[in-house]
Coordinates of C-alpha atoms in Angstrom, one line a residue:
X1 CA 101.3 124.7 118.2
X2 CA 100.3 127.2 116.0
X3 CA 101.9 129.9 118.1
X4 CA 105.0 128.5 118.1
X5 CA 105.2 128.2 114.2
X6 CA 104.2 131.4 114.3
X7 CA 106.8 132.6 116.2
X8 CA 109.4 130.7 114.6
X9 CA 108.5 132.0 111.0
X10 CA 108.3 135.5 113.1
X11 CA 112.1 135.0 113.9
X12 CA 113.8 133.5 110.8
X13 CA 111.3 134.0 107.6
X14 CA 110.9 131.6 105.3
X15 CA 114.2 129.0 106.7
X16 CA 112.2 128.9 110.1
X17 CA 109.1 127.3 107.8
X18 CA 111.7 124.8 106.8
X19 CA 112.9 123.9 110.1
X20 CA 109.6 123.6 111.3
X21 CA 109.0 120.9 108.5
X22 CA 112.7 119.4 109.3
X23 CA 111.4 118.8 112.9
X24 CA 107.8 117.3 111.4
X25 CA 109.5 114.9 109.6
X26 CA 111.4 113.7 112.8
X27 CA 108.6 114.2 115.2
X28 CA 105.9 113.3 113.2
X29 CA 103.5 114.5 116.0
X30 CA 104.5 118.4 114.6
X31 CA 101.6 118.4 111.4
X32 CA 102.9 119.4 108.0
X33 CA 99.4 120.5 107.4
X34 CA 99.6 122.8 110.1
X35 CA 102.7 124.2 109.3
X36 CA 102.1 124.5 105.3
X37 CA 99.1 126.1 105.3
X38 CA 100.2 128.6 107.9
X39 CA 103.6 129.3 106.0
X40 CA 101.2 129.9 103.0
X41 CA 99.0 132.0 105.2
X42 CA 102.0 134.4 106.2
X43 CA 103.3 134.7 102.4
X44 CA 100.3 135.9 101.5
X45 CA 100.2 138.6 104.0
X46 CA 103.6 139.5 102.6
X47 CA 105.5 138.3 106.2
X48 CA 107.4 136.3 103.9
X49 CA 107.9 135.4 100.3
X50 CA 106.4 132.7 98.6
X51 CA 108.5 131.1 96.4
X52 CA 111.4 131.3 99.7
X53 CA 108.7 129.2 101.5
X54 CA 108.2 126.6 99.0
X55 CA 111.9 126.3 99.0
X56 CA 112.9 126.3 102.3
X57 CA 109.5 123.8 103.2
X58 CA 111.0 121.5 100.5
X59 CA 114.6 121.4 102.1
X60 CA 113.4 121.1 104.8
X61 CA 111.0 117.9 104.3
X62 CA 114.9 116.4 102.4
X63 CA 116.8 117.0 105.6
X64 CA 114.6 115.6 108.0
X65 CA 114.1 112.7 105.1
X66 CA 117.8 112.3 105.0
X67 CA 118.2 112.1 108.8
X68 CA 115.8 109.2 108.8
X69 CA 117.6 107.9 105.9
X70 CA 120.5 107.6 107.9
X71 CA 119.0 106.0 110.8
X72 CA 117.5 103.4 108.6
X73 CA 121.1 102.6 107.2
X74 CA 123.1 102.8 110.4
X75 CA 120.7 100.4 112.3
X76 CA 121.1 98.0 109.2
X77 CA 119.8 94.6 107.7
X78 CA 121.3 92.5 110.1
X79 CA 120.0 94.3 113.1
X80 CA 116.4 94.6 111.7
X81 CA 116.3 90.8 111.1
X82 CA 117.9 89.9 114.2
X83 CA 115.1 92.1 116.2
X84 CA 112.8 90.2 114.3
X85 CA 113.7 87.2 115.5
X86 CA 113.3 87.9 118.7
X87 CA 109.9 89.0 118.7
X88 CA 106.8 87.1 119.1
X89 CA 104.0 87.0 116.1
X90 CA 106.9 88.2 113.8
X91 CA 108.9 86.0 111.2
X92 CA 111.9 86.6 109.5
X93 CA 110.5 85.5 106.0
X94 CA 108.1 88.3 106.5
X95 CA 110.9 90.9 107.0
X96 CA 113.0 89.1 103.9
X97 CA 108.9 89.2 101.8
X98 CA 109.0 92.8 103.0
X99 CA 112.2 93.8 101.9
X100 CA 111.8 91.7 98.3
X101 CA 108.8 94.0 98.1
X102 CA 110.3 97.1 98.6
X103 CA 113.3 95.9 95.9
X104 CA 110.9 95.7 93.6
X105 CA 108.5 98.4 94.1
X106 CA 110.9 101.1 96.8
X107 CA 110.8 103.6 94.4
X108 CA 106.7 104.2 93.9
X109 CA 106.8 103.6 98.3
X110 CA 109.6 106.8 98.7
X111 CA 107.9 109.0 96.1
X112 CA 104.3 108.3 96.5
X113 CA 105.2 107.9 100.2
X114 CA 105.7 111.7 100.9
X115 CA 102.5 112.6 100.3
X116 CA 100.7 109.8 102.5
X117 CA 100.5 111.0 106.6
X118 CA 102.4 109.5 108.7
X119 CA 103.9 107.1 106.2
X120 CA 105.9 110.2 104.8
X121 CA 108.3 110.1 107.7
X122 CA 108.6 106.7 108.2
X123 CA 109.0 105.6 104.2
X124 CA 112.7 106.8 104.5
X125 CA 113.9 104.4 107.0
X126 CA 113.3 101.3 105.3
X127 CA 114.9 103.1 102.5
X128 CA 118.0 103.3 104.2
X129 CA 118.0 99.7 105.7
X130 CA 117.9 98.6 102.4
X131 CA 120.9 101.3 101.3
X132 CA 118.4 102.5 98.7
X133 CA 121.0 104.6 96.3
X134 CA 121.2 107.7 97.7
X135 CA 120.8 110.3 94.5
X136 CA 117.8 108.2 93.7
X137 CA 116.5 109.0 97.2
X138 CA 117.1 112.3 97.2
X139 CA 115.8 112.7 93.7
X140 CA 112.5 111.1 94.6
X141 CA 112.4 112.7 98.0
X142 CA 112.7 116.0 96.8
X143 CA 110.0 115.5 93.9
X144 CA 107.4 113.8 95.9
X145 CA 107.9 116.4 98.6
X146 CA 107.8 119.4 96.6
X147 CA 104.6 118.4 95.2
X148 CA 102.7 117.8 98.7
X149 CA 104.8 121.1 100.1
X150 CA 103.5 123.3 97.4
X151 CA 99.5 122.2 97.4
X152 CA 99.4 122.8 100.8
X153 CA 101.4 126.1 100.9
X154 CA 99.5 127.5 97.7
X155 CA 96.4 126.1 99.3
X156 CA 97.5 128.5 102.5
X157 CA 97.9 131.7 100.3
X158 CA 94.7 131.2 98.2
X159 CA 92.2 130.8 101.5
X160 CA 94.1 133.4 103.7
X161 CA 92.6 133.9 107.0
X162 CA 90.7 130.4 106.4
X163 CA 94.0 128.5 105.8
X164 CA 92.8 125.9 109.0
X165 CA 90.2 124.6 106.8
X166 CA 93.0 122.9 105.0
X167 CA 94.4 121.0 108.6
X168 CA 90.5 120.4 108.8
X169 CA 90.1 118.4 105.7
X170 CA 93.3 116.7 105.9
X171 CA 93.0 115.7 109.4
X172 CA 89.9 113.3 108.0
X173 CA 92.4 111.6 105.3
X174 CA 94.9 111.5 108.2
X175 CA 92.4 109.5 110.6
X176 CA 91.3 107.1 107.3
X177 CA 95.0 106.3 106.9
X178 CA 95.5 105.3 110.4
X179 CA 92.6 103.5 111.3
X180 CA 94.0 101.5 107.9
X181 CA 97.1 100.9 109.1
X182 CA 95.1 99.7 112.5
X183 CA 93.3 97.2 111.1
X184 CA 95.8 95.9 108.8
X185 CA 98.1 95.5 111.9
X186 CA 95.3 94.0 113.7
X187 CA 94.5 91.4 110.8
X188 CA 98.2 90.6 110.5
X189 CA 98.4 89.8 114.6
X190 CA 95.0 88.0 114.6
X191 CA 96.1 85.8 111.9
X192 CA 99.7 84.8 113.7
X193 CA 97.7 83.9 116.5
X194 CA 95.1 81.6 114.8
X195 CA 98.2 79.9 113.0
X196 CA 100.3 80.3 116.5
X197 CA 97.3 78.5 118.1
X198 CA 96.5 75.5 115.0
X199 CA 100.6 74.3 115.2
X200 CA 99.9 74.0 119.1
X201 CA 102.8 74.2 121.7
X202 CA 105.2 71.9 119.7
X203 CA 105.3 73.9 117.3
X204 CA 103.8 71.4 114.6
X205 CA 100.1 71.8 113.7
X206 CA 97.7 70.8 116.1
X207 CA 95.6 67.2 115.1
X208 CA 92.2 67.1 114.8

């Protein structure tokens, strides 16, 4: 991985950083803090020059956000709830609670999103199934992130050769996130199938 970021930055400068944090965004498996750390790492050797890097990361994290943007709004409402529907231990009131949610609170999810792993790809679909206004997007993509871009690039240039201690400490808040996410997904199945089970085959709940 690292070698191939390497080479890319190697090849284009600072715009290769930002293509490399374009693809993260799409392929979530490709690690921003891999990638920002390392791009912060090469400024500081001089291979490429800081402030182009913070740029060209930021850019780059908008395009990839805006592709996902797009994919949220071309798939669309109708087809979300209509998947829904079809699958087991999921409700359509829970897609309609969701999306009241994210009416009332989308703006603190996209911002604050981009600097939570793995949600910070994701947040930008649901933005555009719910045609979130599009300058509002960008404007909170582009602040929220700036701000995770540039702590993890400055973080890069300040520790130099040690910049992997910075994919070290992250990958712990990475793992806490997901193992959340886990168990809230486990807790929301478990508890469909304890009310699945109490209405009994009918569909009604089951007498005692």
């Amino acid at each position: 991985m690292e070698t191939w970021i390497n080479s890319l930055m190697d090849t284009l400068g600072a715009p290769g950083a930002g293509l490399a944090v374009a693809l993260e965004n799409l392929f979530p498996p490709i690690p921003s803090e891999v990638i920002l750390p390392l791009a912060g790492f090469a400024a500081s050797t001089g291979r490429m020059n800081l402030l182009a890097v913070l740029l060209w990361t930021t850019a780059g994290s908008v395009i990839g956000a805006l592709a996902l943007y797009g994919v949220g709004a071309l798939f669309g409402r109708e087809r979300v709830l209509a998947i829904a529907a079809r699958l087991p231990l999921v409700k359509v009131a829970d897609i309609e609670r969701t999306e009241a949610w994210f009416a009332r609170h989308g703006t603190k999810a996209v911002l604050f999103g981009r600097m939570v792993p793995i949600f910070r790809s994701l947040i930008s679909v649901p933005a555009g199934v719910e045609r979130m206004p599009l300058p509002v997007f960008l404007a909170l993509t582009t602040l929220g992130s700036a701000l995770w871009n540039t702590a993890f690039v400055l973080a890069g240039h300040v520790l130099g050769e040690n910049w992997a201690q910075v994919t070290d400490y992250v990958s712990v808040y990475s793992k806490a996130v997901l193992v959340t996410a886990l168990a809230a997904a486990a807790g929301l199945v478990a508890l469909r199938l304890v009310r699945a089970v109490r209405r009994g085959p009918g569909g009604r709940r089951a007498r005692r």
